[in-house]
PDB file of C-alpha atoms and ligand atoms in Angstrom:
ATOM      1  CA  MET X1018     119.498  27.247  28.542  1.00  0.00           C
ATOM      2  CA  ALA X1019     115.752  27.138  29.058  1.00  0.00           C
ATOM      3  CA  GLN X1020     114.467  29.326  31.840  1.00  0.00           C
ATOM      4  CA  ILE X1021     113.468  27.399  34.978  1.00  0.00           C
ATOM      5  CA  TYR X1022     110.576  28.863  36.942  1.00  0.00           C
ATOM      6  CA  GLN X1023     111.066  29.991  40.525  1.00  0.00           C
ATOM      7  CA  LYS X1024     108.624  27.746  42.351  1.00  0.00           C
ATOM      8  CA  SER X1025     109.111  24.016  42.402  1.00  0.00           C
ATOM      9  CA  TYR X1026     107.773  21.061  44.382  1.00  0.00           C
ATOM     10  CA  TYR X1027     110.176  19.197  46.611  1.00  0.00           C
ATOM     11  CA  ASN X1028     110.012  17.280  49.881  1.00  0.00           C
ATOM     12  CA  GLY X1029     106.227  17.620  50.081  1.00  0.00           C
ATOM     13  CA  LYS X1030     106.197  21.407  49.704  1.00  0.00           C
ATOM     14  CA  ILE X1031     106.227  24.211  47.148  1.00  0.00           C
ATOM     15  CA  ILE X1032     109.627  25.860  47.592  1.00  0.00           C
ATOM     16  CA  ASP X1033     112.085  28.035  45.693  1.00  0.00           C
ATOM     17  CA  PHE X1034     113.810  26.042  42.970  1.00  0.00           C
ATOM     18  CA  LYS X1035     117.240  27.009  44.336  1.00  0.00           C
ATOM     19  CA  PHE X1036     116.508  25.170  47.610  1.00  0.00           C
ATOM     20  CA  ALA X1037     115.278  21.976  45.918  1.00  0.00           C
ATOM     21  CA  ASN X1038     118.503  19.974  46.175  1.00  0.00           C
ATOM     22  CA  LEU X1039     119.134  16.260  46.545  1.00  0.00           C
ATOM     23  CA  SER X1040     121.871  14.953  48.813  1.00  0.00           C
ATOM     24  CA  ILE X1041     125.123  13.837  47.198  1.00  0.00           C
ATOM     25  CA  ALA X1042     124.698  10.590  49.183  1.00  0.00           C
ATOM     26  CA  SER X1043     121.197   9.772  47.823  1.00  0.00           C
ATOM     27  CA  SER X1044     120.625   6.794  45.513  1.00  0.00           C
ATOM     28  CA  ALA X1045     119.202   9.249  42.960  1.00  0.00           C
ATOM     29  CA  VAL X1046     122.594  10.941  42.709  1.00  0.00           C
ATOM     30  CA  LEU X1047     124.803   7.895  43.295  1.00  0.00           C
ATOM     31  CA  TYR X1048     123.029   5.496  40.906  1.00  0.00           C
ATOM     32  CA  GLY X1049     120.662   7.625  38.812  1.00  0.00           C
ATOM     33  CA  LEU X1050     117.873   5.846  40.704  1.00  0.00           C
ATOM     34  CA  SER X1051     114.970   8.084  39.731  1.00  0.00           C
ATOM     35  CA  VAL X1052     112.142   7.805  37.221  1.00  0.00           C
ATOM     36  CA  TYR X1053     110.552  10.759  35.464  1.00  0.00           C
ATOM     37  CA  THR X1054     108.242  12.178  32.873  1.00  0.00           C
ATOM     38  CA  VAL X1055     108.031  15.502  31.028  1.00  0.00           C
ATOM     39  CA  PHE X1056     104.723  16.956  29.858  1.00  0.00           C
ATOM     40  CA  HIS X1057     103.624  20.032  27.964  1.00  0.00           C
ATOM     41  CA  ALA X1058     101.338  22.821  29.152  1.00  0.00           C
ATOM     42  CA  THR X1059     100.285  25.851  27.128  1.00  0.00           C
ATOM     43  CA  LYS X1060     100.625  29.283  28.664  1.00  0.00           C
ATOM     44  CA  ASP X1061      96.842  29.115  29.147  1.00  0.00           C
ATOM     45  CA  GLY X1062      97.220  26.058  31.364  1.00  0.00           C
ATOM     46  CA  LEU X1063      96.159  23.286  28.978  1.00  0.00           C
ATOM     47  CA  VAL X1064      98.109  20.100  29.734  1.00  0.00           C
ATOM     48  CA  PHE X1065      98.434  17.336  27.178  1.00  0.00           C
ATOM     49  CA  ARG X1066      97.566  13.768  28.270  1.00  0.00           C
ATOM     50  CA  LEU X1067      98.330  14.270  31.950  1.00  0.00           C
ATOM     51  CA  PRO X1068      96.714  11.025  33.195  1.00  0.00           C
ATOM     52  CA  GLU X1069      98.890   9.074  30.722  1.00  0.00           C
ATOM     53  CA  HIS X1070     102.028  10.815  31.987  1.00  0.00           C
ATOM     54  CA  PHE X1071     101.058  10.059  35.577  1.00  0.00           C
ATOM     55  CA  LYS X1072     100.416   6.419  34.692  1.00  0.00           C
ATOM     56  CA  ARG X1073     103.773   6.080  32.907  1.00  0.00           C
ATOM     57  CA  LEU X1074     105.548   7.582  35.911  1.00  0.00           C
ATOM     58  CA  GLN X1075     103.831   5.050  38.182  1.00  0.00           C
ATOM     59  CA  ASP X1076     104.604   2.221  35.755  1.00  0.00           C
ATOM     60  CA  SER X1077     108.268   3.244  35.532  1.00  0.00           C
ATOM     61  CA  ALA X1078     108.559   3.108  39.328  1.00  0.00           C
ATOM     62  CA  LYS X1079     106.799  -0.255  39.365  1.00  0.00           C
ATOM     63  CA  ILE X1080     109.111  -1.751  36.727  1.00  0.00           C
ATOM     64  CA  ILE X1081     112.235  -0.562  38.548  1.00  0.00           C
ATOM     65  CA  GLY X1082     110.799  -1.563  41.918  1.00  0.00           C
ATOM     66  CA  ILE X1083     110.839   1.856  43.560  1.00  0.00           C
ATOM     67  CA  ASP X1084     108.431   2.326  46.471  1.00  0.00           C
ATOM     68  CA  MET X1085     106.076   5.236  45.880  1.00  0.00           C
ATOM     69  CA  PRO X1086     106.348   8.414  47.947  1.00  0.00           C
ATOM     70  CA  THR X1087     103.552   8.638  50.534  1.00  0.00           C
ATOM     71  CA  GLY X1088     100.332  10.221  49.274  1.00  0.00           C
ATOM     72  CA  PHE X1089     101.280   9.734  45.630  1.00  0.00           C
ATOM     73  CA  ASP X1090      97.999   9.617  43.743  1.00  0.00           C
ATOM     74  CA  TYR X1091      96.585  11.383  40.700  1.00  0.00           C
ATOM     75  CA  ASP X1092      94.485  13.893  42.651  1.00  0.00           C
ATOM     76  CA  ASN X1093      97.476  14.993  44.710  1.00  0.00           C
ATOM     77  CA  PHE X1094      99.623  15.157  41.607  1.00  0.00           C
ATOM     78  CA  LEU X1095      97.074  17.318  39.780  1.00  0.00           C
ATOM     79  CA  HIS X1096      96.739  19.590  42.805  1.00  0.00           C
ATOM     80  CA  ILE X1097     100.529  20.171  42.890  1.00  0.00           C
ATOM     81  CA  ILE X1098     100.619  20.872  39.119  1.00  0.00           C
ATOM     82  CA  LYS X1099      97.764  23.366  39.447  1.00  0.00           C
ATOM     83  CA  THR X1100      99.441  25.117  42.396  1.00  0.00           C
ATOM     84  CA  LEU X1101     102.795  25.372  40.614  1.00  0.00           C
ATOM     85  CA  TYR X1102     101.162  26.736  37.486  1.00  0.00           C
ATOM     86  CA  LYS X1103      99.292  29.380  39.505  1.00  0.00           C
ATOM     87  CA  GLU X1104     102.379  30.405  41.508  1.00  0.00           C
ATOM     88  CA  ASN X1105     104.714  30.602  38.503  1.00  0.00           C
ATOM     89  CA  LYS X1106     102.184  32.275  36.165  1.00  0.00           C
ATOM     90  CA  PRO X1107     104.012  31.406  32.933  1.00  0.00           C
ATOM     91  CA  ASN X1108     103.450  33.694  29.967  1.00  0.00           C
ATOM     92  CA  LYS X1109     104.907  31.107  27.545  1.00  0.00           C
ATOM     93  CA  ASP X1110     104.260  27.415  26.972  1.00  0.00           C
ATOM     94  CA  VAL X1111     106.113  25.262  29.501  1.00  0.00           C
ATOM     95  CA  PHE X1112     107.306  21.771  30.251  1.00  0.00           C
ATOM     96  CA  PHE X1113     106.751  20.216  33.668  1.00  0.00           C
ATOM     97  CA  ARG X1114     109.360  17.672  34.718  1.00  0.00           C
ATOM     98  CA  ALA X1115     108.100  15.310  37.421  1.00  0.00           C
ATOM     99  CA  THR X1116     110.549  12.859  38.993  1.00  0.00           C
ATOM    100  CA  ILE X1117     110.395  10.219  41.699  1.00  0.00           C
ATOM    101  CA  HIS X1118     113.820  10.103  43.330  1.00  0.00           C
ATOM    102  CA  VAL X1119     115.127   7.493  45.743  1.00  0.00           C
ATOM    103  CA  ASP X1120     116.600   9.921  48.266  1.00  0.00           C
ATOM    104  CA  GLU X1121     117.683   7.482  50.996  1.00  0.00           C
ATOM    105  CA  LEU X1122     121.339   8.086  51.926  1.00  0.00           C
ATOM    106  CA  VAL X1123     124.060   5.465  51.303  1.00  0.00           C
ATOM    107  CA  ALA X1124     121.402   2.816  50.779  1.00  0.00           C
ATOM    108  CA  GLY X1125     123.550   0.622  48.530  1.00  0.00           C
ATOM    109  CA  THR X1126     122.284  -0.877  45.299  1.00  0.00           C
ATOM    110  CA  ARG X1127     118.671  -1.645  46.165  1.00  0.00           C
ATOM    111  CA  SER X1128     115.318  -0.031  45.502  1.00  0.00           C
ATOM    112  CA  ARG X1129     112.823  -1.376  48.034  1.00  0.00           C
ATOM    113  CA  GLY X1130     112.254  -0.272  51.603  1.00  0.00           C
ATOM    114  CA  VAL X1131     114.108   2.972  50.914  1.00  0.00           C
ATOM    115  CA  HIS X1132     112.664   6.479  50.981  1.00  0.00           C
ATOM    116  CA  SER X1133     111.530   8.161  47.785  1.00  0.00           C
ATOM    117  CA  GLN X1134     110.085  11.557  47.009  1.00  0.00           C
ATOM    118  CA  LEU X1135     108.497  13.479  44.177  1.00  0.00           C
ATOM    119  CA  SER X1136     110.026  16.615  42.660  1.00  0.00           C
ATOM    120  CA  ILE X1137     108.436  18.818  40.005  1.00  0.00           C
ATOM    121  CA  PHE X1138     109.783  21.905  38.261  1.00  0.00           C
ATOM    122  CA  MET X1139     108.728  23.970  35.259  1.00  0.00           C
ATOM    123  CA  TYR X1140     110.813  25.340  32.395  1.00  0.00           C
ATOM    124  CA  ASP X1141     110.254  26.987  29.016  1.00  0.00           C
ATOM    125  CA  ALA X1142     108.984  24.623  26.330  1.00  0.00           C
ATOM    126  CA  GLU X1143     111.910  24.980  23.952  1.00  0.00           C
ATOM    127  CA  PRO X1144     112.216  22.220  21.341  1.00  0.00           C
ATOM    128  CA  ILE X1145     115.332  20.019  21.562  1.00  0.00           C
ATOM    129  CA  VAL X1146     115.768  19.868  17.762  1.00  0.00           C
ATOM    130  CA  PRO X1147     115.404  22.496  14.988  1.00  0.00           C
ATOM    131  CA  ARG X1148     111.713  22.574  14.067  1.00  0.00           C
ATOM    132  CA  ASN X1149     112.420  23.310  10.384  1.00  0.00           C
ATOM    133  CA  GLY X1150     114.123  19.935   9.881  1.00  0.00           C
ATOM    134  CA  ALA X1151     116.584  17.902  11.909  1.00  0.00           C
ATOM    135  CA  ARG X1152     119.793  16.187  10.776  1.00  0.00           C
ATOM    136  CA  LEU X1153     120.363  12.744  12.309  1.00  0.00           C
ATOM    137  CA  LYS X1154     123.362  10.464  12.625  1.00  0.00           C
ATOM    138  CA  THR X1155     123.119   6.746  13.308  1.00  0.00           C
ATOM    139  CA  SER X1156     124.815   6.092  16.597  1.00  0.00           C
ATOM    140  CA  LEU X1157     127.707   3.723  17.144  1.00  0.00           C
ATOM    141  CA  TRP X1158     126.223   3.215  20.605  1.00  0.00           C
ATOM    142  CA  ARG X1159     123.352   0.718  20.689  1.00  0.00           C
ATOM    143  CA  ARG X1160     120.135   1.278  22.662  1.00  0.00           C
ATOM    144  CA  ILE X1161     120.268  -0.380  26.068  1.00  0.00           C
ATOM    145  CA  PRO X1162     118.280  -3.605  25.652  1.00  0.00           C
ATOM    146  CA  ASP X1163     115.045  -4.035  27.551  1.00  0.00           C
ATOM    147  CA  ASN X1164     116.537  -6.937  29.494  1.00  0.00           C
ATOM    148  CA  ALA X1165     119.382  -4.730  30.801  1.00  0.00           C
ATOM    149  CA  ILE X1166     117.573  -1.488  31.707  1.00  0.00           C
ATOM    150  CA  PRO X1167     113.903  -1.660  30.692  1.00  0.00           C
ATOM    151  CA  SER X1168     113.258   0.850  27.912  1.00  0.00           C
ATOM    152  CA  ARG X1169     109.574   1.002  28.792  1.00  0.00           C
ATOM    153  CA  ALA X1170     110.549   2.698  32.064  1.00  0.00           C
ATOM    154  CA  LYS X1171     111.841   6.275  31.987  1.00  0.00           C
ATOM    155  CA  VAL X1172     114.803   5.819  34.298  1.00  0.00           C
ATOM    156  CA  ASN X1173     117.190   8.736  34.805  1.00  0.00           C
ATOM    157  CA  GLY X1174     120.336   6.587  34.907  1.00  0.00           C
ATOM    158  CA  ALA X1175     119.539   5.082  31.495  1.00  0.00           C
ATOM    159  CA  TYR X1176     119.840   8.518  29.915  1.00  0.00           C
ATOM    160  CA  VAL X1177     123.641   8.237  29.966  1.00  0.00           C
ATOM    161  CA  ASN X1178     123.019   6.056  26.894  1.00  0.00           C
ATOM    162  CA  SER X1179     121.146   8.957  25.242  1.00  0.00           C
ATOM    163  CA  VAL X1180     123.833  11.453  26.258  1.00  0.00           C
ATOM    164  CA  LEU X1181     126.608   9.320  24.710  1.00  0.00           C
ATOM    165  CA  ALA X1182     124.782   8.939  21.422  1.00  0.00           C
ATOM    166  CA  ARG X1183     123.470  12.482  21.117  1.00  0.00           C
ATOM    167  CA  GLN X1184     126.812  14.054  22.048  1.00  0.00           C
ATOM    168  CA  ASP X1185     128.479  11.906  19.407  1.00  0.00           C
ATOM    169  CA  ALA X1186     125.916  13.166  16.861  1.00  0.00           C
ATOM    170  CA  ILE X1187     126.493  16.796  17.918  1.00  0.00           C
ATOM    171  CA  ASP X1188     130.285  16.339  17.782  1.00  0.00           C
ATOM    172  CA  SER X1189     129.840  15.199  14.185  1.00  0.00           C
ATOM    173  CA  GLY X1190     127.725  18.251  13.319  1.00  0.00           C
ATOM    174  CA  TYR X1191     124.278  16.604  13.534  1.00  0.00           C
ATOM    175  CA  ASP X1192     121.275  17.528  15.690  1.00  0.00           C
ATOM    176  CA  ASP X1193     120.469  14.135  17.158  1.00  0.00           C
ATOM    177  CA  CYS X1194     121.185  10.426  16.906  1.00  0.00           C
ATOM    178  CA  ILE X1195     119.310   7.399  15.644  1.00  0.00           C
ATOM    179  CA  PHE X1196     119.652   4.427  17.960  1.00  0.00           C
ATOM    180  CA  LEU X1197     119.660   0.880  16.625  1.00  0.00           C
ATOM    181  CA  ASP X1198     118.704  -1.969  18.927  1.00  0.00           C
ATOM    182  CA  MET X1199     121.040  -4.918  19.572  1.00  0.00           C
ATOM    183  CA  ALA X1200     119.624  -6.727  16.509  1.00  0.00           C
ATOM    184  CA  GLY X1201     120.451  -3.713  14.324  1.00  0.00           C
ATOM    185  CA  HIS X1202     116.879  -2.510  13.863  1.00  0.00           C
ATOM    186  CA  VAL X1203     115.922   1.154  14.075  1.00  0.00           C
ATOM    187  CA  CYS X1204     114.851   2.026  17.571  1.00  0.00           C
ATOM    188  CA  GLU X1205     114.392   5.744  18.389  1.00  0.00           C
ATOM    189  CA  LEU X1206     116.262   9.031  18.905  1.00  0.00           C
ATOM    190  CA  SER X1207     117.896  10.225  22.119  1.00  0.00           C
ATOM    191  CA  ALA X1208     114.535  11.438  23.468  1.00  0.00           C
ATOM    192  CA  ALA X1209     111.958  10.991  20.700  1.00  0.00           C
ATOM    193  CA  ASN X1210     110.312   8.221  18.685  1.00  0.00           C
ATOM    194  CA  ILE X1211     110.777   7.875  14.951  1.00  0.00           C
ATOM    195  CA  PHE X1212     108.345   7.481  12.032  1.00  0.00           C
ATOM    196  CA  LEU X1213     108.803   7.009   8.305  1.00  0.00           C
ATOM    197  CA  VAL X1214     106.466   7.168   5.348  1.00  0.00           C
ATOM    198  CA  ARG X1215     106.830   4.805   2.396  1.00  0.00           C
ATOM    199  CA  ASP X1216     104.241   4.715  -0.396  1.00  0.00           C
ATOM    200  CA  ASP X1217     101.708   6.563   1.802  1.00  0.00           C
ATOM    201  CA  VAL X1218     102.068   4.057   4.660  1.00  0.00           C
ATOM    202  CA  LEU X1219     103.113   5.455   8.036  1.00  0.00           C
ATOM    203  CA  ILE X1220     105.574   3.112   9.757  1.00  0.00           C
ATOM    204  CA  THR X1221     107.126   3.142  13.224  1.00  0.00           C
ATOM    205  CA  PRO X1222     109.306   0.556  15.021  1.00  0.00           C
ATOM    206  CA  ASP X1223     107.406  -1.775  17.330  1.00  0.00           C
ATOM    207  CA  THR X1224     107.938  -1.766  21.062  1.00  0.00           C
ATOM    208  CA  SER X1225     110.023  -4.931  20.963  1.00  0.00           C
ATOM    209  CA  SER X1226     112.791  -2.731  19.473  1.00  0.00           C
ATOM    210  CA  ASP X1227     113.820  -1.483  22.949  1.00  0.00           C
ATOM    211  CA  LEU X1228     112.128   1.894  22.720  1.00  0.00           C
ATOM    212  CA  LEU X1229     110.214   4.104  25.104  1.00  0.00           C
ATOM    213  CA  GLU X1230     106.470   3.872  24.578  1.00  0.00           C
ATOM    214  CA  GLY X1231     106.126   7.563  23.833  1.00  0.00           C
ATOM    215  CA  ILE X1232     102.827   9.217  24.623  1.00  0.00           C
ATOM    216  CA  ASN X1233     103.170  11.270  21.428  1.00  0.00           C
ATOM    217  CA  ARG X1234     104.038   8.105  19.477  1.00  0.00           C
ATOM    218  CA  ARG X1235     100.707   6.660  20.548  1.00  0.00           C
ATOM    219  CA  THR X1236      99.037   9.993  19.753  1.00  0.00           C
ATOM    220  CA  ILE X1237     100.485  10.081  16.220  1.00  0.00           C
ATOM    221  CA  LEU X1238      99.302   6.527  15.565  1.00  0.00           C
ATOM    222  CA  GLU X1239      95.802   7.441  16.794  1.00  0.00           C
ATOM    223  CA  LEU X1240      95.669  10.693  14.806  1.00  0.00           C
ATOM    224  CA  ALA X1241      96.917   8.950  11.653  1.00  0.00           C
ATOM    225  CA  HIS X1242      94.373   6.165  12.040  1.00  0.00           C
ATOM    226  CA  ASN X1243      91.536   8.683  12.435  1.00  0.00           C
ATOM    227  CA  GLU X1244      92.807  10.611   9.399  1.00  0.00           C
ATOM    228  CA  GLY X1245      92.552   7.465   7.290  1.00  0.00           C
ATOM    229  CA  ILE X1246      96.331   6.996   6.964  1.00  0.00           C
ATOM    230  CA  THR X1247      97.481   3.365   6.832  1.00  0.00           C
ATOM    231  CA  THR X1248      99.859   2.586   9.698  1.00  0.00           C
ATOM    232  CA  GLN X1249     102.325  -0.236  10.345  1.00  0.00           C
ATOM    233  CA  VAL X1250     104.073  -0.963  13.617  1.00  0.00           C
ATOM    234  CA  ARG X1251     106.955  -3.324  12.848  1.00  0.00           C
ATOM    235  CA  SER X1252     110.739  -3.777  12.751  1.00  0.00           C
ATOM    236  CA  VAL X1253     112.439  -1.121  10.639  1.00  0.00           C
ATOM    237  CA  ASP X1254     115.812  -1.416   8.880  1.00  0.00           C
ATOM    238  CA  LEU X1255     118.126   1.581   8.705  1.00  0.00           C
ATOM    239  CA  THR X1256     118.207   1.518   4.907  1.00  0.00           C
ATOM    240  CA  GLU X1257     114.427   1.963   4.864  1.00  0.00           C
ATOM    241  CA  LEU X1258     114.985   5.362   6.443  1.00  0.00           C
ATOM    242  CA  TYR X1259     117.468   6.253   3.685  1.00  0.00           C
ATOM    243  CA  ILE X1260     114.898   5.639   0.955  1.00  0.00           C
ATOM    244  CA  ALA X1261     111.771   6.768   2.835  1.00  0.00           C
ATOM    245  CA  ASP X1262     109.493   9.407   1.309  1.00  0.00           C
ATOM    246  CA  GLU X1263     109.417  11.211   4.678  1.00  0.00           C
ATOM    247  CA  VAL X1264     110.934  10.739   8.116  1.00  0.00           C
ATOM    248  CA  PHE X1265     109.861  12.534  11.281  1.00  0.00           C
ATOM    249  CA  MET X1266     110.025  12.251  15.043  1.00  0.00           C
ATOM    250  CA  SER X1267     107.570  12.637  17.913  1.00  0.00           C
ATOM    251  CA  GLY X1268     108.124  13.488  21.536  1.00  0.00           C
ATOM    252  CA  THR X1269     107.097  15.983  24.173  1.00  0.00           C
ATOM    253  CA  SER X1270     110.307  18.028  23.841  1.00  0.00           C
ATOM    254  CA  ALA X1271     110.864  17.272  20.145  1.00  0.00           C
ATOM    255  CA  PHE X1272     107.210  17.928  19.211  1.00  0.00           C
ATOM    256  CA  VAL X1273     106.451  16.484  15.737  1.00  0.00           C
ATOM    257  CA  THR X1274     109.474  17.466  13.669  1.00  0.00           C
ATOM    258  CA  SER X1275     110.591  16.467  10.186  1.00  0.00           C
ATOM    259  CA  VAL X1276     113.999  14.966   9.464  1.00  0.00           C
ATOM    260  CA  LYS X1277     115.912  16.463   6.531  1.00  0.00           C
ATOM    261  CA  GLU X1278     119.097  14.419   6.550  1.00  0.00           C
ATOM    262  CA  ILE X1279     120.279  11.028   7.838  1.00  0.00           C
ATOM    263  CA  ASP X1280     123.947   9.966   7.663  1.00  0.00           C
ATOM    264  CA  ALA X1281     124.732  12.490   4.883  1.00  0.00           C
ATOM    265  CA  ARG X1282     121.704  11.378   2.834  1.00  0.00           C
ATOM    266  CA  LYS X1283     119.007  13.955   2.091  1.00  0.00           C
ATOM    267  CA  VAL X1284     115.437  13.262   3.166  1.00  0.00           C
ATOM    268  CA  THR X1285     112.632  15.156   1.468  1.00  0.00           C
ATOM    269  CA  ILE X1286     110.389  17.392   3.526  1.00  0.00           C
ATOM    270  CA  ARG X1287     107.080  17.505   1.675  1.00  0.00           C
ATOM    271  CA  ARG X1288     105.129  20.695   2.139  1.00  0.00           C
ATOM    272  CA  GLU X1289     101.839  18.849   2.190  1.00  0.00           C
ATOM    273  CA  GLY X1290     103.071  15.445   3.228  1.00  0.00           C
ATOM    274  CA  VAL X1291     102.041  13.166   6.075  1.00  0.00           C
ATOM    275  CA  ALA X1292     104.554  14.739   8.497  1.00  0.00           C
ATOM    276  CA  ALA X1293     103.343  18.280   7.816  1.00  0.00           C
ATOM    277  CA  ARG X1294      99.731  17.192   8.167  1.00  0.00           C
ATOM    278  CA  LEU X1295     100.226  15.320  11.441  1.00  0.00           C
ATOM    279  CA  SER X1296     102.546  17.967  12.867  1.00  0.00           C
ATOM    280  CA  SER X1297     100.026  20.744  12.356  1.00  0.00           C
ATOM    281  CA  LEU X1298      97.171  18.596  13.695  1.00  0.00           C
ATOM    282  CA  HIS X1299      99.288  17.671  16.735  1.00  0.00           C
ATOM    283  CA  GLU X1300     100.001  21.363  17.369  1.00  0.00           C
ATOM    284  CA  GLN X1301      96.305  22.225  17.267  1.00  0.00           C
ATOM    285  CA  VAL X1302      95.509  19.284  19.546  1.00  0.00           C
ATOM    286  CA  LEU X1303      98.107  20.480  22.115  1.00  0.00           C
ATOM    287  CA  LYS X1304      96.402  23.871  22.150  1.00  0.00           C
ATOM    288  CA  GLY X1305      93.016  22.257  22.772  1.00  0.00           C
ATOM    289  CA  GLN X1306      91.733  23.537  19.408  1.00  0.00           C
ATOM    290  CA  VAL X1307      90.309  20.253  18.121  1.00  0.00           C
ATOM    291  CA  LYS X1308      87.004  19.253  19.681  1.00  0.00           C
ATOM    292  CA  GLN X1309      87.482  15.538  18.950  1.00  0.00           C
ATOM    293  CA  TYR X1310      90.686  15.486  21.016  1.00  0.00           C
ATOM    294  CA  GLU X1311      89.689  17.741  23.924  1.00  0.00           C
ATOM    295  CA  LYS X1312      89.511  14.496  25.936  1.00  0.00           C
ATOM    296  CA  TRP X1313      93.343  14.584  26.022  1.00  0.00           C
ATOM    297  CA  ILE X1314      93.488  18.039  27.610  1.00  0.00           C
ATOM    298  CA  THR X1315      93.475  18.810  31.334  1.00  0.00           C
ATOM    299  CA  SER X1316      92.787  22.433  32.181  1.00  0.00           C
ATOM    300  CA  LEU X1317      94.773  23.786  35.156  1.00  0.00           C
TER     301      LEU X1317
HETATM  302  N1  LIG O 569     111.999   8.093  23.624  1.00  0.00           N
HETATM  303  C1  LIG O 569     112.752   8.558  24.635  1.00  0.00           C
HETATM  304  C2  LIG O 569     114.025   7.851  24.969  1.00  0.00           C
HETATM  305  C3  LIG O 569     112.354   9.705  25.338  1.00  0.00           C
HETATM  306  O1  LIG O 569     113.101  10.180  26.331  1.00  0.00           O
HETATM  307  C4  LIG O 569     111.169  10.359  24.960  1.00  0.00           C
HETATM  308  C5  LIG O 569     110.738  11.613  25.677  1.00  0.00           C
HETATM  309  N2  LIG O 569     109.967  11.346  26.798  1.00  0.00           N
HETATM  310  C6  LIG O 569     110.398   9.817  23.935  1.00  0.00           C
HETATM  311  C7  LIG O 569     110.846   8.680  23.277  1.00  0.00           C
HETATM  312  C8  LIG O 569     109.079  10.418  23.540  1.00  0.00           C
HETATM  313  O2  LIG O 569     108.134  10.180  24.556  1.00  0.00           O
HETATM  314  P1  LIG O 569     106.881  11.145  24.788  1.00  0.00           P
HETATM  315  O3  LIG O 569     106.178  11.221  23.503  1.00  0.00           O
HETATM  316  O4  LIG O 569     106.087  10.469  25.841  1.00  0.00           O
HETATM  317  O5  LIG O 569     107.424  12.462  25.223  1.00  0.00           O
END
């Protein structure tokens, strides 16, 4: 298990992680009524696309209808992140997980007029899939449709869907799942977006396929565009993945990782292909090494 750092933010204060506990009677625990985001920081304190993560957290709360904790604005958020980073002094790259929990007790199934609070903790930035190539299994479980639990919002409770599908993939000897939407189109992985390359065109499912609008998905599309790679955002059929020249994923915890097998069919990993190119560019961008993309870095 990834190491969790000692200092966390909870109930308006920086406290020891072991004391940051939600009540068993809170809506967060009873109904999974929390929204969250996870973002990457290098050991040198360079955070990737922090304003976008903050905005998505706000948007998730807005979609679900959760009232914001008092004093929740970007400046406060940044101040807490900076303080945690300084107190924990990581000597490795880390992930920050920031969550807005509805922590009102026995509130019943409602979201408004109930108390919420922000929690943040840090843990080692270990990838959730093997970086040298992941093996994926199409899930029997479909992605929750946007008109049941909105996929655009990162809602904790919805991750039971991801757990079901990923555990099924692991039980079958794979690293992760591929979700299809209710119409049978390719959607995403348990916690990453998916891309394929066919005839030098980079393709990713469009947001009407019930997927999370990943911040790295958007980044990959922007990087590819600036690199002169043709991109298409459209519905994708599963069989297109089987015959693709390359398949890869993007996500904060999955980084940009190639896929080497889908449903017992081999996928080529090209040493100098589009995935390799974008993955290495993405890595340099995360480290703040590319001048053109320094605009995406916040220094703690
Ligand atoms: N899809 C899902 C379901 C996810 O949980 C994640 C991880 N946040 C992603 C995609 C990738 O999003 P991002 O690039 O913003 O990390």
